[in-house]
XYZ file of N, CA and C in Angstrom:
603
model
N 99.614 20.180 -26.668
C 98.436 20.980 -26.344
C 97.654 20.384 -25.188
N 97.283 18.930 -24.901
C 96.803 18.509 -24.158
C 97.242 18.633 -22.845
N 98.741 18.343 -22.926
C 99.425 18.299 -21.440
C 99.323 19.888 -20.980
N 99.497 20.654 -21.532
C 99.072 22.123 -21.372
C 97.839 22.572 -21.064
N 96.800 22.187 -21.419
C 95.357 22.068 -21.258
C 95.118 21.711 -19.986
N 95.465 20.306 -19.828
C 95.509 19.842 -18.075
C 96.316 20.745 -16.720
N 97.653 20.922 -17.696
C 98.220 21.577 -16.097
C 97.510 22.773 -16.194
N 96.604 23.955 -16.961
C 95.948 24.916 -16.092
C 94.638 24.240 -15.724
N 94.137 23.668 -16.272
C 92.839 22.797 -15.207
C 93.186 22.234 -13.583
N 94.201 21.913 -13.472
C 95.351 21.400 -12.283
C 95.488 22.844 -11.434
N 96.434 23.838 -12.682
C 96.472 24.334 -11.472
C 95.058 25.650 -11.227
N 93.978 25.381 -11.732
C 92.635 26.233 -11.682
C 91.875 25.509 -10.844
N 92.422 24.004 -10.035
C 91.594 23.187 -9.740
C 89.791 23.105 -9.946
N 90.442 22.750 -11.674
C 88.792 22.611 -12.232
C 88.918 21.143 -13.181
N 89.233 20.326 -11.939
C 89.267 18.733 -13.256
C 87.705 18.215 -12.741
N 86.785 18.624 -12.257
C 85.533 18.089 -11.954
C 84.794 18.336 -13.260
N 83.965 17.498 -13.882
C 83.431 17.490 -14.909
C 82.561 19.170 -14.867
N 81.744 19.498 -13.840
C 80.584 20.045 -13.852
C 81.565 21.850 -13.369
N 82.617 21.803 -12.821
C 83.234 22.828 -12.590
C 82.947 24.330 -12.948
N 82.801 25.492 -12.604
C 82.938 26.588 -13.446
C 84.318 27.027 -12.576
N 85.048 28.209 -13.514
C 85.690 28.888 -12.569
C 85.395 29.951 -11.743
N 86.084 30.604 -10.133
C 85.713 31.586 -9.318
C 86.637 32.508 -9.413
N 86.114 33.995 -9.732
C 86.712 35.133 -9.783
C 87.759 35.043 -8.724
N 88.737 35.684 -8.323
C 89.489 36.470 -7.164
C 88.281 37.393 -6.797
N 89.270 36.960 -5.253
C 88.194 37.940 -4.074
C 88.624 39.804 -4.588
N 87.988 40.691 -4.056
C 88.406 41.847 -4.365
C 89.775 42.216 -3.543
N 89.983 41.220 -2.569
C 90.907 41.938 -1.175
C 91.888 41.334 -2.032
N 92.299 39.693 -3.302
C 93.403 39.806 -3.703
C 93.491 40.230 -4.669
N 92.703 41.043 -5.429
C 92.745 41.735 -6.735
C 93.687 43.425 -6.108
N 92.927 43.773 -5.010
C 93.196 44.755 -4.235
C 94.799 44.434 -3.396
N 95.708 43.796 -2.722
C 96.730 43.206 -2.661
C 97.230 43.238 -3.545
N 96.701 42.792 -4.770
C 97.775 42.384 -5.825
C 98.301 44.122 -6.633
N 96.955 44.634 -6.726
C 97.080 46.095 -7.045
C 98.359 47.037 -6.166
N 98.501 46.644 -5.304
C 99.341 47.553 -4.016
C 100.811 47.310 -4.119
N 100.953 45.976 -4.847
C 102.258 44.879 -4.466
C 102.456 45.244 -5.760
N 101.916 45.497 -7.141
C 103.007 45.201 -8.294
C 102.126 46.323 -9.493
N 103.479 47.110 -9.926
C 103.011 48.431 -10.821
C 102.961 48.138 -12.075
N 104.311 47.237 -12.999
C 104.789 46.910 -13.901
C 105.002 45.837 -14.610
N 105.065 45.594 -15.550
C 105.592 43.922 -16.282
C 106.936 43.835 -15.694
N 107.932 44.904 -15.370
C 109.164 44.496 -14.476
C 108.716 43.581 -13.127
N 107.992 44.296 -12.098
C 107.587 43.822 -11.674
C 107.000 42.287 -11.208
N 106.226 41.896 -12.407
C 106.298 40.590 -12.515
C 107.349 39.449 -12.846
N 108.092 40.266 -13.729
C 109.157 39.130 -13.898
C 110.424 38.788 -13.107
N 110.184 40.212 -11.614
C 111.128 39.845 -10.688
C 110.619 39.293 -9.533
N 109.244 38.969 -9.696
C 108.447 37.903 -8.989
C 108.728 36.603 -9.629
N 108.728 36.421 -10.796
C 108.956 34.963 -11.134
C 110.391 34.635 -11.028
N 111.315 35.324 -10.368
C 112.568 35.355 -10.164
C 113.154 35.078 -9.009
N 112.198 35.496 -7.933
C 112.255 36.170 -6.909
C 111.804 34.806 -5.658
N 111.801 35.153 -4.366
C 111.331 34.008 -3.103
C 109.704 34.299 -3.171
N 109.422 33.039 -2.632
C 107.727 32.788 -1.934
C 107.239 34.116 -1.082
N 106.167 34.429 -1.571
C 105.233 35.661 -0.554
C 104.768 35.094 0.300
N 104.346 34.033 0.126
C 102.985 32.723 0.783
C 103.372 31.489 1.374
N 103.184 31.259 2.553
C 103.460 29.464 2.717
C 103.245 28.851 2.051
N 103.909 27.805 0.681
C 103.239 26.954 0.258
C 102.200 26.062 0.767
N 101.981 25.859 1.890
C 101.060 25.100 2.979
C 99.696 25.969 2.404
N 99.525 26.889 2.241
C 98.147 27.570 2.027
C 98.193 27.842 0.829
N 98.614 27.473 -0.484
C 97.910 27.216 -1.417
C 97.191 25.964 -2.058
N 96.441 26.467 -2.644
C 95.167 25.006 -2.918
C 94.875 25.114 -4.935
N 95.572 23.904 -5.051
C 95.183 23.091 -7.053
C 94.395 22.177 -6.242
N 94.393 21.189 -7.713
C 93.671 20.397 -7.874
C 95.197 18.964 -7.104
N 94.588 18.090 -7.260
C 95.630 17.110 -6.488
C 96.135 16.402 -8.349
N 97.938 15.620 -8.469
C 97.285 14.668 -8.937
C 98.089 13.630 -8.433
N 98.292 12.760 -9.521
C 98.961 11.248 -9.802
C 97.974 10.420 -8.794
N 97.960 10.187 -7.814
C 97.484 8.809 -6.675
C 96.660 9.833 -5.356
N 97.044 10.887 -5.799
C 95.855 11.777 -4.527
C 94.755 12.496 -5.568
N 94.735 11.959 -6.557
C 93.497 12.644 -7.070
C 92.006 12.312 -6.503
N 91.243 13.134 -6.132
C 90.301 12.119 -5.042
C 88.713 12.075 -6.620
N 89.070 13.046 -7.260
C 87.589 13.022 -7.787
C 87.937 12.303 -8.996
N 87.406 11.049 -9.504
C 87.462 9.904 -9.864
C 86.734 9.969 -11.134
N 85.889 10.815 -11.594
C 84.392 10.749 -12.922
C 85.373 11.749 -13.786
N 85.552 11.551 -15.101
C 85.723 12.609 -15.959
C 86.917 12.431 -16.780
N 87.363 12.854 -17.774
C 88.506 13.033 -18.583
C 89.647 13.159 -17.554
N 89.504 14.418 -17.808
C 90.512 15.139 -16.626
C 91.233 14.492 -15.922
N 90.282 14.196 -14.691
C 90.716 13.878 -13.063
C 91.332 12.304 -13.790
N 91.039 11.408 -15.061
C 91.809 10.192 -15.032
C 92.657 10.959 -15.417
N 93.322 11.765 -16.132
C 94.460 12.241 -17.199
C 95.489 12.691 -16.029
N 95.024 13.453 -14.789
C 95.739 14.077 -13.878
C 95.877 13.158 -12.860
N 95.668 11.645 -13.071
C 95.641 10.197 -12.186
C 97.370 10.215 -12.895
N 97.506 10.742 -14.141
C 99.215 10.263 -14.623
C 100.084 10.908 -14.654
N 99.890 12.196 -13.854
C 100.926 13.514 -13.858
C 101.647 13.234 -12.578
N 103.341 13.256 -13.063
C 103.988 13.160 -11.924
C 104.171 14.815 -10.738
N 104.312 14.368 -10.468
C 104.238 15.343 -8.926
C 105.021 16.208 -9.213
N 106.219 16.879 -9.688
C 107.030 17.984 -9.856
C 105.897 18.936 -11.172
N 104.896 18.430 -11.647
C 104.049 19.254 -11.888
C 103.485 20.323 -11.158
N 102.774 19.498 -9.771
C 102.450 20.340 -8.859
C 103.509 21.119 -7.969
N 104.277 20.817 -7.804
C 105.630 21.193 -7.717
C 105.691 22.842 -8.075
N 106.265 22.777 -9.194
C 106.374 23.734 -9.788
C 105.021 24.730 -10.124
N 104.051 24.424 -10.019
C 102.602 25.112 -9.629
C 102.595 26.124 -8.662
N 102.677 25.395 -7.051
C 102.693 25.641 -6.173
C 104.074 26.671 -6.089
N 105.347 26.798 -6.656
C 106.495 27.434 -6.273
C 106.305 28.882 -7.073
N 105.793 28.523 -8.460
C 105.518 30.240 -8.743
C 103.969 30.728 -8.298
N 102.937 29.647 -7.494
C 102.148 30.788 -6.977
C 102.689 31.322 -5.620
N 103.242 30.856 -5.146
C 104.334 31.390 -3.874
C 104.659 32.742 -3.983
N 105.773 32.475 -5.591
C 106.094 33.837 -5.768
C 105.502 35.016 -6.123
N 104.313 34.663 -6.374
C 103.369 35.828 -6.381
C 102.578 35.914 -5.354
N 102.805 35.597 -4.629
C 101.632 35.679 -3.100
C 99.777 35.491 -3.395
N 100.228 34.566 -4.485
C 98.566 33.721 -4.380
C 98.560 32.478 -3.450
N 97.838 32.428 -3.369
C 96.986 31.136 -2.487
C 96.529 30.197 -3.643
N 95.466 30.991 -4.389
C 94.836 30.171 -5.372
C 94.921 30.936 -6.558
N 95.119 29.931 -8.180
C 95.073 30.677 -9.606
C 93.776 31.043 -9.605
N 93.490 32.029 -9.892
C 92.188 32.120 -10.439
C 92.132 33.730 -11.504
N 91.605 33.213 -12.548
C 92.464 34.865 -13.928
C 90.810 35.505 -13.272
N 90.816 36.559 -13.628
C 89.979 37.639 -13.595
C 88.920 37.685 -15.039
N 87.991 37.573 -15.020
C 87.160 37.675 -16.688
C 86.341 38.330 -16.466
N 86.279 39.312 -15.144
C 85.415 40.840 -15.224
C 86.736 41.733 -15.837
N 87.957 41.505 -16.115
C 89.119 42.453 -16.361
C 89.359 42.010 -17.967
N 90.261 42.890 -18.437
C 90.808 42.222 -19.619
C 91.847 41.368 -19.211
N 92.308 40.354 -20.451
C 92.765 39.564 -20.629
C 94.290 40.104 -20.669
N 94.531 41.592 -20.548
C 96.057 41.196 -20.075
C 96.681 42.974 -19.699
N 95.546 42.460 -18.668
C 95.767 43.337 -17.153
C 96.746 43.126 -16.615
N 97.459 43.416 -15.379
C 98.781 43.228 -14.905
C 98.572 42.148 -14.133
N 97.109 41.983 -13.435
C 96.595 40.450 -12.839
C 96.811 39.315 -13.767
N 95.806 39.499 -14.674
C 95.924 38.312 -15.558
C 96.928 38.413 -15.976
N 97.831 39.392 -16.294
C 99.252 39.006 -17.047
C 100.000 38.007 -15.751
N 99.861 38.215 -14.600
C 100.402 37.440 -13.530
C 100.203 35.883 -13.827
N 98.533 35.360 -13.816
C 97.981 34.224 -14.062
C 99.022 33.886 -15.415
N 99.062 33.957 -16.341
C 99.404 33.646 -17.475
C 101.118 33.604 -17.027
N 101.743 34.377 -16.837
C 103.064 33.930 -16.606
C 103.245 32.387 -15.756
N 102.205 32.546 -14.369
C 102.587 31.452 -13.952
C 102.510 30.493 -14.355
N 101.033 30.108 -15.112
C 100.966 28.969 -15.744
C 101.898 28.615 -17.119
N 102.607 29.631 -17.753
C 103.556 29.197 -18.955
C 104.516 28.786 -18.122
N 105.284 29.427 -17.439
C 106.242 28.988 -16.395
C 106.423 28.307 -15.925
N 105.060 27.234 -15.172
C 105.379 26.357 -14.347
C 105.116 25.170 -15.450
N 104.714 25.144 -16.064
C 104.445 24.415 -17.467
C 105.875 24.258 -17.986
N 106.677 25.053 -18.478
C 107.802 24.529 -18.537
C 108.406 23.756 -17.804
N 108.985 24.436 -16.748
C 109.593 23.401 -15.872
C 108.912 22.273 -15.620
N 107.688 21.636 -15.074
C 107.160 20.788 -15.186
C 106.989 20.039 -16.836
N 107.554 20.336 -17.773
C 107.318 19.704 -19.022
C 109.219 19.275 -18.794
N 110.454 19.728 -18.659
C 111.264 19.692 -18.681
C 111.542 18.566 -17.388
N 110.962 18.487 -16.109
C 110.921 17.324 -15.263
C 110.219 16.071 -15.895
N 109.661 16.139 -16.846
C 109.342 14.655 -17.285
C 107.990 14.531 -16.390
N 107.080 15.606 -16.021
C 106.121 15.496 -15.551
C 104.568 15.317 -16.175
N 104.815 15.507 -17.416
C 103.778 15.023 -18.594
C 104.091 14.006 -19.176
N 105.361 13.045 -19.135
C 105.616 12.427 -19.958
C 104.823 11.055 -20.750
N 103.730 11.260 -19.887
C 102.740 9.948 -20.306
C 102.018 10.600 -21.544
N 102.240 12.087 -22.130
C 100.771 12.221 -22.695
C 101.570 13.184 -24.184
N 103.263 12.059 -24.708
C 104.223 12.346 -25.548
C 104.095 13.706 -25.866
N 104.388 15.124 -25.145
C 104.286 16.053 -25.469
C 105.449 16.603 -26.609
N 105.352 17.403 -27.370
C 106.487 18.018 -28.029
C 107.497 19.206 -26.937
N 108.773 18.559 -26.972
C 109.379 19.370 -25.728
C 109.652 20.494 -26.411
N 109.937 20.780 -27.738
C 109.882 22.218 -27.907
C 109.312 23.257 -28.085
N 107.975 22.484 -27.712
C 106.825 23.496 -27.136
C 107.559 24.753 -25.993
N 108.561 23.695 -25.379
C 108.663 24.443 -23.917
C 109.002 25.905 -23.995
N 110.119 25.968 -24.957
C 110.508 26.929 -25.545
C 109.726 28.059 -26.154
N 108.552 27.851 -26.276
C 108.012 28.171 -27.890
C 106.584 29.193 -27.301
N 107.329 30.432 -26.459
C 106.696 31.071 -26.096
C 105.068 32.019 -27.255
N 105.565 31.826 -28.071
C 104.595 32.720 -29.262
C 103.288 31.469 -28.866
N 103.778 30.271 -28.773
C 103.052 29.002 -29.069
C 101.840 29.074 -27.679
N 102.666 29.036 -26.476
C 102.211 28.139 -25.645
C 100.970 30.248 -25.327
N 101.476 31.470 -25.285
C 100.689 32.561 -25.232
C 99.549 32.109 -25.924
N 99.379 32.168 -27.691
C 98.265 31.661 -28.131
C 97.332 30.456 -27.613
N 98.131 29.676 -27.039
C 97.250 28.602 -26.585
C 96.595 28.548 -25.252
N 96.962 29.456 -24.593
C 96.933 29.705 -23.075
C 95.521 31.021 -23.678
N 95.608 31.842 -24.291
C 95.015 32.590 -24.812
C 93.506 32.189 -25.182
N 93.319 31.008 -26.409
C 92.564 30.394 -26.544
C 91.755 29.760 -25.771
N 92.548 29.172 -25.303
C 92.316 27.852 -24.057
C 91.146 29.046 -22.966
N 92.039 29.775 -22.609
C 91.432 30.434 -21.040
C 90.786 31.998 -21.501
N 91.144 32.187 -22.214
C 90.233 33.609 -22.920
C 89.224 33.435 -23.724
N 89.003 32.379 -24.572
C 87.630 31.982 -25.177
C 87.443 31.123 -24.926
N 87.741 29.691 -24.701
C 86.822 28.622 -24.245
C 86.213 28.515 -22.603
N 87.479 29.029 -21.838
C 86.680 29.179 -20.626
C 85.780 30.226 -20.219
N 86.001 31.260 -20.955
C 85.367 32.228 -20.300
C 84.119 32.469 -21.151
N 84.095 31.789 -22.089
C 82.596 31.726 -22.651
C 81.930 30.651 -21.564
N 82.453 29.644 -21.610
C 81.750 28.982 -20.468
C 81.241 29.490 -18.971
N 82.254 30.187 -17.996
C 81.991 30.835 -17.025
C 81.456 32.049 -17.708
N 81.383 32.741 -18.932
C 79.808 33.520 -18.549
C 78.365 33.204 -18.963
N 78.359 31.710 -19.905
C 77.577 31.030 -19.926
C 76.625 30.812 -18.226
N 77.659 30.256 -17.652
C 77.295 30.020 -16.362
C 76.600 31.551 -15.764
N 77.300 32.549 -15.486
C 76.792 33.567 -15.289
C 75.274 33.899 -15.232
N 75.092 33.831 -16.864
C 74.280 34.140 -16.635
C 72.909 33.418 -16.953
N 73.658 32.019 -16.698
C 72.354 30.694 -16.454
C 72.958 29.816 -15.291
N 72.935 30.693 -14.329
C 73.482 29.526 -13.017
C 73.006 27.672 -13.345
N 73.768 27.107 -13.308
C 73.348 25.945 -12.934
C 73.731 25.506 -14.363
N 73.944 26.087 -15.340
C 73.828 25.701 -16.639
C 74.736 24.093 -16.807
N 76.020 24.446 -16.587
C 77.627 23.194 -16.401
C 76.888 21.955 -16.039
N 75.742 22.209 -14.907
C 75.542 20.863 -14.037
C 74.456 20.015 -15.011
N 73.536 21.239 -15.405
C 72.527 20.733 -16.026
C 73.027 19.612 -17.569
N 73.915 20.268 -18.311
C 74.457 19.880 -19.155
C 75.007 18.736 -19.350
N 76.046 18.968 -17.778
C 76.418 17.376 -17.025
C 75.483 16.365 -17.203
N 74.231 16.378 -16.757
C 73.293 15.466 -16.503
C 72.908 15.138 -17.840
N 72.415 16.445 -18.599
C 71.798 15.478 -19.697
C 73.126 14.530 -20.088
N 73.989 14.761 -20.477
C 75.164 14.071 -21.273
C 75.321 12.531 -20.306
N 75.064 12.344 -19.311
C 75.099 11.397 -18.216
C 73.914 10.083 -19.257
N 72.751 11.037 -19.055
C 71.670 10.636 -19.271
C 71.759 9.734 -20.709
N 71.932 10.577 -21.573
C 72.178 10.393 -22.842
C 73.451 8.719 -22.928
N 74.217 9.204 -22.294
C 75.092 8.164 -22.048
C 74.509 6.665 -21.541
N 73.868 7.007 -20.724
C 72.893 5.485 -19.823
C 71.819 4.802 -20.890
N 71.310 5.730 -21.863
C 70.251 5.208 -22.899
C 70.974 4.821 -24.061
N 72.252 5.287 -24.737
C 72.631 4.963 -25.458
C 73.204 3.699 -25.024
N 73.962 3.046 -23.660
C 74.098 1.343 -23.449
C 73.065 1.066 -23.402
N 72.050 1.362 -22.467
C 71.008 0.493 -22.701
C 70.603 0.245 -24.044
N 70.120 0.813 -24.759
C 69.793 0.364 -25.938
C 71.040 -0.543 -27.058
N 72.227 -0.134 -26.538
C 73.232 -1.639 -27.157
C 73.232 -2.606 -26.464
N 72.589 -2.637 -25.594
C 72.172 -3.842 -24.556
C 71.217 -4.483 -25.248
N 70.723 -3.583 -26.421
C 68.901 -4.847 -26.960
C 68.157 -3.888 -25.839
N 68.027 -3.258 -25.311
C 66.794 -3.010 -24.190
C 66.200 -1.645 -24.654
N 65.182 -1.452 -24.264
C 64.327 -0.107 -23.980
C 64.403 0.997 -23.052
N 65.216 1.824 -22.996
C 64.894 2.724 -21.663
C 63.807 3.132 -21.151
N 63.519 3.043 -20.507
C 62.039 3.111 -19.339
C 61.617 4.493 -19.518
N 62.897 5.526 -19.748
C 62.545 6.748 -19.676
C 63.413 7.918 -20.550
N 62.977 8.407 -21.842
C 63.533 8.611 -22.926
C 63.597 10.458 -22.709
């Protein structure tokens, strides 16, 4: 579950603590509308060659180019070998994204978001089958275990994130603020196992 958890944070490039996610623009919601009618459709995209230079799509970095340094995450994605991103980058190709990003003004399994969700089970496999999680002992027959990894992809990005990004919505600033107190909270709780007083409670 974890190693699954990370590679769509990876490839949502959202390992920054304070992160929300960003809709698709309308022009690739609109593109994507023009280019694909059917669930056939999609699965002869995940079959199929690159729409996109890989050069112009943008995750999150990891293993030794991870640059943002604070957080769960960004250490966890300090240990992912590179055919993770790999395989990220090759099925957003084949769908002529640039960047993942699911839709949560749409339902959850629109022919867009059905796109998002293929790629990330997809490239999740293969990247689980390269030995690209292998620091974080995943069960490999997860890989297989399509009923499994839908529900969890489901969970994961249909209620926990998207309560959060409309949290955010509709309290801009909310993620950062939250950030801070928890920062805060963190600095008074050493200090005070230090023996000391915080100056400012």
């Amino acid at each position: 579950q974890d190693a699954f958890k990370l590679h769509i944070l990876i490839l949502w490039n959202l390992l920054d603590v304070a992160a929300v996610p960003k809709m698709p623009s309308p022009d690739v919601t609109s593109w994507f509308n023009t280019t694909f009618s059917t669930m056939d459709d999609l699965h002869a995209a995940r079959q199929g060659s690159a729409r996109v230079s890989t050069s112009m799509i943008t995750t999150a970095a990891v293993g030794r180019d991870v640059r943002v340094k604070t957080g769960t995450h960004a250490q966890h994605a300090g240990r992912v070998e590179k055919p993770a991103l790999s395989w990220m980058i090759a099925f957003l190709a084949r769908f002529g994204f640039t960047s993942w990003a699911p839709d949560f003004t749409s339902t959850p399994y629109s022919l867009y978001n059905s796109a998002c969700r293929i790629i990330a089970i997809f490239s999740f496999q293969q990247a689980l089958l390269a030995q690209a999680y292998v620091h974080f002992g995943p069960v490999m027959s997860h890989a297989n275990d399509f009923d499994f990894l839908i529900k969890l992809f489901d969970w994961y990005v249909w209620d926990c994130w998207f309560h959060r990004w409309d949290a955010e919505r509709r309290r801009p600033g909310w993620r950062m603020r939250l950030h801070q107190q928890k920062l805060g909270y963190q600095w008074r709780s050493r200090v005070r196992a230090c023996g000391h007083t915080p100056l400012i409670n």
